[in-house]
């Protein structure tokens, strides 16, 4: 039976560190429990992780962590697995006990997960979370707060979190996920109070292996998808299983051969933007409709008598608030979709560059390798590099809030001119 760390692909060092910390945390609970409530020890199974005499049982465990790594490397997978190990009755993340099961299934009462739906996590959400995190864990182990995309905290929300991390309640653990510990992602003061677990881009062979083992994907499809996804586990799985995702990728990789002139460059830019919009809309429409229906039901359609007019005004405010949140989420989904397309495109020009340099490395996109080879001959290494840089510059510009259409048009012109 695989334990909770089984899905953390190609991250042996991080897993070793997290296992050690989970064992230390279990030891802390045993010592702490012995001081106050002997009943808790009797309830838990006896383990071999009791700290040796004279050793500080808290060594190896800390109350604030940051998981960093490129998108798809498994930051939130690692955070959730560690949370499960903390709640595991064996203190190991066995994968079988109720603590492991409920945490992995997202229903453990003492594990809270913050997933920003819009562009940022606001201060109200963070304050409420910090307040609840300070309460005593109902399961007798730890209160765990997982913050996905901690780089999207607003400054005020970051400050609210910092206060909690500075004076942590004794049984609360914060697990933050962010691309890096660069000050743009995580404030220096929060960083200084957390232990960092760096995750690396998992090798394609490790990603392919997990697709075969867990998702039952055919080995040759798994190999192709793992390489095409460039180490992004979730993306590899989608490419292997979702024909729509494959179709979108093919359309993106058709861009280089469509760039035959200025008009074609603008057309390609429009097509790329519209494809990202369509993909994002498909992703959020269902959730939007369900949310609106749920809110309208909760507010009660119609209503008469005293207070009804006031209630209607309140309802309008809540609906407006919901629309604002949904719009922010749609924008985020569009940016994410566009970014995926740009990563695919960067992979194509990276292939052209390595071919021009005759570097002995496998191509990212095996299915467009011939096309990349033709590009390499035409552009040489220098022209391939300039095009790769144009794609990366486009990503950076969008990240810096340049309007996506402007950035993509500039990129397409650069790709055409070289
Ligand atoms: Zn367990």
PDB file of C-alpha atoms in Angstrom, residues 126-273:
ATOM      1  CA  UNK A 126      -6.508  35.480   5.911  1.00  0.00           C
ATOM      2  CA  UNK A 127      -7.671  36.979   9.233  1.00  0.00           C
ATOM      3  CA  UNK A 128     -10.553  34.515   9.485  1.00  0.00           C
ATOM      4  CA  UNK A 129      -8.168  31.691   8.734  1.00  0.00           C
ATOM      5  CA  UNK A 130      -5.571  32.754  11.296  1.00  0.00           C
ATOM      6  CA  UNK A 131      -8.279  33.018  13.928  1.00  0.00           C
ATOM      7  CA  UNK A 132      -9.563  29.507  13.304  1.00  0.00           C
ATOM      8  CA  UNK A 133      -6.051  28.107  13.108  1.00  0.00           C
ATOM      9  CA  UNK A 134      -5.421  29.241  16.682  1.00  0.00           C
ATOM     10  CA  UNK A 135      -8.085  26.917  18.093  1.00  0.00           C
ATOM     11  CA  UNK A 136      -7.189  23.606  19.724  1.00  0.00           C
ATOM     12  CA  UNK A 137      -7.015  20.761  17.195  1.00  0.00           C
ATOM     13  CA  UNK A 138     -10.156  18.650  17.536  1.00  0.00           C
ATOM     14  CA  UNK A 139      -8.271  15.482  16.593  1.00  0.00           C
ATOM     15  CA  UNK A 140      -5.703  16.019  19.333  1.00  0.00           C
ATOM     16  CA  UNK A 141      -2.770  16.392  16.920  1.00  0.00           C
ATOM     17  CA  UNK A 142      -2.125  19.565  14.870  1.00  0.00           C
ATOM     18  CA  UNK A 143      -4.021  22.422  13.286  1.00  0.00           C
ATOM     19  CA  UNK A 144      -2.614  22.580   9.767  1.00  0.00           C
ATOM     20  CA  UNK A 145      -3.123  25.507   7.409  1.00  0.00           C
ATOM     21  CA  UNK A 146      -2.057  25.018   3.791  1.00  0.00           C
ATOM     22  CA  UNK A 147      -1.754  28.172   1.711  1.00  0.00           C
ATOM     23  CA  UNK A 148      -1.466  27.404  -1.992  1.00  0.00           C
ATOM     24  CA  UNK A 149       0.007  30.165  -4.130  1.00  0.00           C
ATOM     25  CA  UNK A 150       1.255  32.118  -1.122  1.00  0.00           C
ATOM     26  CA  UNK A 151       2.857  34.442  -3.689  1.00  0.00           C
ATOM     27  CA  UNK A 152      -0.651  35.770  -4.331  1.00  0.00           C
ATOM     28  CA  UNK A 153      -1.114  37.116  -0.802  1.00  0.00           C
ATOM     29  CA  UNK A 154      -1.946  40.804  -0.716  1.00  0.00           C
ATOM     30  CA  UNK A 155       0.409  42.850   1.452  1.00  0.00           C
ATOM     31  CA  UNK A 156      -2.225  43.198   4.178  1.00  0.00           C
ATOM     32  CA  UNK A 157      -2.959  39.463   4.099  1.00  0.00           C
ATOM     33  CA  UNK A 158       0.771  38.765   4.307  1.00  0.00           C
ATOM     34  CA  UNK A 159       0.997  40.915   7.421  1.00  0.00           C
ATOM     35  CA  UNK A 160      -1.917  39.097   9.057  1.00  0.00           C
ATOM     36  CA  UNK A 161      -0.190  35.791   8.322  1.00  0.00           C
ATOM     37  CA  UNK A 162       3.168  37.078   9.555  1.00  0.00           C
ATOM     38  CA  UNK A 163       1.668  37.957  12.925  1.00  0.00           C
ATOM     39  CA  UNK A 164       0.398  34.392  13.312  1.00  0.00           C
ATOM     40  CA  UNK A 165       3.739  32.910  12.285  1.00  0.00           C
ATOM     41  CA  UNK A 166       5.614  35.202  14.664  1.00  0.00           C
ATOM     42  CA  UNK A 167       3.557  34.126  17.655  1.00  0.00           C
ATOM     43  CA  UNK A 168       2.407  30.663  16.681  1.00  0.00           C
ATOM     44  CA  UNK A 169      -0.209  28.824  18.712  1.00  0.00           C
ATOM     45  CA  UNK A 170       1.534  25.725  20.132  1.00  0.00           C
ATOM     46  CA  UNK A 171      -0.249  23.167  17.951  1.00  0.00           C
ATOM     47  CA  UNK A 172      -0.559  25.089  14.681  1.00  0.00           C
ATOM     48  CA  UNK A 173       1.502  24.413  11.561  1.00  0.00           C
ATOM     49  CA  UNK A 174       1.540  26.682   8.487  1.00  0.00           C
ATOM     50  CA  UNK A 175       2.457  25.190   5.103  1.00  0.00           C
ATOM     51  CA  UNK A 176       2.999  27.774   2.363  1.00  0.00           C
ATOM     52  CA  UNK A 177       3.445  26.992  -1.332  1.00  0.00           C
ATOM     53  CA  UNK A 178       5.177  29.441  -3.677  1.00  0.00           C
ATOM     54  CA  UNK A 179       7.265  29.326  -6.879  1.00  0.00           C
ATOM     55  CA  UNK A 180      10.375  30.580  -5.067  1.00  0.00           C
ATOM     56  CA  UNK A 181      11.584  32.461  -1.999  1.00  0.00           C
ATOM     57  CA  UNK A 182      12.345  35.541  -4.085  1.00  0.00           C
ATOM     58  CA  UNK A 183      11.031  38.661  -2.284  1.00  0.00           C
ATOM     59  CA  UNK A 184       8.541  39.109  -5.153  1.00  0.00           C
ATOM     60  CA  UNK A 185       6.948  35.810  -4.123  1.00  0.00           C
ATOM     61  CA  UNK A 186       7.364  35.754  -0.330  1.00  0.00           C
ATOM     62  CA  UNK A 187       8.174  38.678   1.931  1.00  0.00           C
ATOM     63  CA  UNK A 188      11.599  38.527   3.517  1.00  0.00           C
ATOM     64  CA  UNK A 189      10.151  38.592   7.024  1.00  0.00           C
ATOM     65  CA  UNK A 190       7.847  35.612   6.409  1.00  0.00           C
ATOM     66  CA  UNK A 191      10.667  33.759   4.668  1.00  0.00           C
ATOM     67  CA  UNK A 192      12.956  34.292   7.667  1.00  0.00           C
ATOM     68  CA  UNK A 193      10.539  32.469   9.950  1.00  0.00           C
ATOM     69  CA  UNK A 194       9.911  29.441   7.758  1.00  0.00           C
ATOM     70  CA  UNK A 195      11.867  26.356   6.845  1.00  0.00           C
ATOM     71  CA  UNK A 196      12.137  25.987   3.072  1.00  0.00           C
ATOM     72  CA  UNK A 197      11.614  22.698   1.229  1.00  0.00           C
ATOM     73  CA  UNK A 198      12.842  23.144  -2.349  1.00  0.00           C
ATOM     74  CA  UNK A 199      11.258  20.844  -4.933  1.00  0.00           C
ATOM     75  CA  UNK A 200      12.888  20.339  -8.308  1.00  0.00           C
ATOM     76  CA  UNK A 201      11.426  19.843 -11.760  1.00  0.00           C
ATOM     77  CA  UNK A 202      10.871  16.085 -11.799  1.00  0.00           C
ATOM     78  CA  UNK A 203      12.640  14.203 -14.603  1.00  0.00           C
ATOM     79  CA  UNK A 204      10.394  13.060 -17.485  1.00  0.00           C
ATOM     80  CA  UNK A 205      11.112   9.393 -16.727  1.00  0.00           C
ATOM     81  CA  UNK A 206       9.783   9.791 -13.163  1.00  0.00           C
ATOM     82  CA  UNK A 207       6.646  11.575 -14.421  1.00  0.00           C
ATOM     83  CA  UNK A 208       6.035   8.880 -17.050  1.00  0.00           C
ATOM     84  CA  UNK A 209       6.459   6.181 -14.414  1.00  0.00           C
ATOM     85  CA  UNK A 210       3.757   7.653 -12.172  1.00  0.00           C
ATOM     86  CA  UNK A 211       1.348   8.074 -15.120  1.00  0.00           C
ATOM     87  CA  UNK A 212       1.728   4.379 -15.924  1.00  0.00           C
ATOM     88  CA  UNK A 213       1.565   3.163 -12.324  1.00  0.00           C
ATOM     89  CA  UNK A 214      -1.231   5.308 -10.985  1.00  0.00           C
ATOM     90  CA  UNK A 215      -3.286   6.401 -13.959  1.00  0.00           C
ATOM     91  CA  UNK A 216      -2.925   3.286 -16.086  1.00  0.00           C
ATOM     92  CA  UNK A 217      -1.632   5.254 -19.088  1.00  0.00           C
ATOM     93  CA  UNK A 218       0.078   3.197 -21.824  1.00  0.00           C
ATOM     94  CA  UNK A 219       3.899   3.466 -21.479  1.00  0.00           C
ATOM     95  CA  UNK A 220       4.527   5.092 -24.898  1.00  0.00           C
ATOM     96  CA  UNK A 221       1.793   7.714 -24.357  1.00  0.00           C
ATOM     97  CA  UNK A 222       3.147   8.374 -20.850  1.00  0.00           C
ATOM     98  CA  UNK A 223       6.676   8.923 -22.215  1.00  0.00           C
ATOM     99  CA  UNK A 224       5.446  11.378 -24.810  1.00  0.00           C
ATOM    100  CA  UNK A 225       3.163  13.286 -22.403  1.00  0.00           C
ATOM    101  CA  UNK A 226       5.843  13.534 -19.705  1.00  0.00           C
ATOM    102  CA  UNK A 227       8.343  15.031 -22.158  1.00  0.00           C
ATOM    103  CA  UNK A 228       5.785  17.393 -23.717  1.00  0.00           C
ATOM    104  CA  UNK A 229       4.665  18.645 -20.282  1.00  0.00           C
ATOM    105  CA  UNK A 230       8.258  19.563 -19.370  1.00  0.00           C
ATOM    106  CA  UNK A 231       8.159  18.145 -15.859  1.00  0.00           C
ATOM    107  CA  UNK A 232       4.663  19.394 -14.994  1.00  0.00           C
ATOM    108  CA  UNK A 233       2.944  16.337 -13.533  1.00  0.00           C
ATOM    109  CA  UNK A 234      -0.654  17.599 -13.749  1.00  0.00           C
ATOM    110  CA  UNK A 235      -0.183  18.833 -17.301  1.00  0.00           C
ATOM    111  CA  UNK A 236       1.351  15.504 -18.340  1.00  0.00           C
ATOM    112  CA  UNK A 237      -1.689  13.694 -16.960  1.00  0.00           C
ATOM    113  CA  UNK A 238      -4.084  16.014 -18.851  1.00  0.00           C
ATOM    114  CA  UNK A 239      -2.182  15.576 -22.105  1.00  0.00           C
ATOM    115  CA  UNK A 240      -2.226  11.814 -21.682  1.00  0.00           C
ATOM    116  CA  UNK A 241      -5.940  11.627 -20.962  1.00  0.00           C
ATOM    117  CA  UNK A 242      -7.749  14.659 -22.371  1.00  0.00           C
ATOM    118  CA  UNK A 243      -8.096  14.879 -26.189  1.00  0.00           C
ATOM    119  CA  UNK A 244      -9.141  18.561 -25.909  1.00  0.00           C
ATOM    120  CA  UNK A 245      -5.885  19.411 -24.135  1.00  0.00           C
ATOM    121  CA  UNK A 246      -3.954  17.629 -26.902  1.00  0.00           C
ATOM    122  CA  UNK A 247      -5.854  19.555 -29.568  1.00  0.00           C
ATOM    123  CA  UNK A 248      -5.095  22.900 -27.894  1.00  0.00           C
ATOM    124  CA  UNK A 249      -1.415  22.008 -27.677  1.00  0.00           C
ATOM    125  CA  UNK A 250      -1.330  21.080 -31.370  1.00  0.00           C
ATOM    126  CA  UNK A 251      -2.885  24.426 -32.286  1.00  0.00           C
ATOM    127  CA  UNK A 252      -0.211  26.257 -30.287  1.00  0.00           C
ATOM    128  CA  UNK A 253       2.603  24.266 -31.882  1.00  0.00           C
ATOM    129  CA  UNK A 254       1.185  25.085 -35.333  1.00  0.00           C
ATOM    130  CA  UNK A 255       1.946  28.776 -34.695  1.00  0.00           C
ATOM    131  CA  UNK A 256       5.604  28.766 -35.908  1.00  0.00           C
ATOM    132  CA  UNK A 257       4.693  27.534 -39.382  1.00  0.00           C
ATOM    133  CA  UNK A 258       1.756  29.924 -39.684  1.00  0.00           C
ATOM    134  CA  UNK A 259       3.930  33.023 -39.285  1.00  0.00           C
ATOM    135  CA  UNK A 260       4.307  34.056 -42.930  1.00  0.00           C
ATOM    136  CA  UNK A 261       3.862  37.820 -42.677  1.00  0.00           C
ATOM    137  CA  UNK A 262       2.688  40.746 -40.550  1.00  0.00           C
ATOM    138  CA  UNK A 263      -0.993  39.958 -41.094  1.00  0.00           C
ATOM    139  CA  UNK A 264      -0.436  36.307 -40.230  1.00  0.00           C
ATOM    140  CA  UNK A 265       1.417  37.333 -37.061  1.00  0.00           C
ATOM    141  CA  UNK A 266      -1.549  39.405 -35.881  1.00  0.00           C
ATOM    142  CA  UNK A 267      -3.937  36.586 -36.794  1.00  0.00           C
ATOM    143  CA  UNK A 268      -1.830  34.135 -34.793  1.00  0.00           C
ATOM    144  CA  UNK A 269      -1.870  36.510 -31.818  1.00  0.00           C
ATOM    145  CA  UNK A 270      -5.679  36.751 -31.947  1.00  0.00           C
ATOM    146  CA  UNK A 271      -6.018  32.988 -32.257  1.00  0.00           C
ATOM    147  CA  UNK A 272      -3.776  32.385 -29.245  1.00  0.00           C
ATOM    148  CA  UNK A 273      -5.607  34.909 -27.057  1.00  0.00           C
TER     149      UNK A 273
END
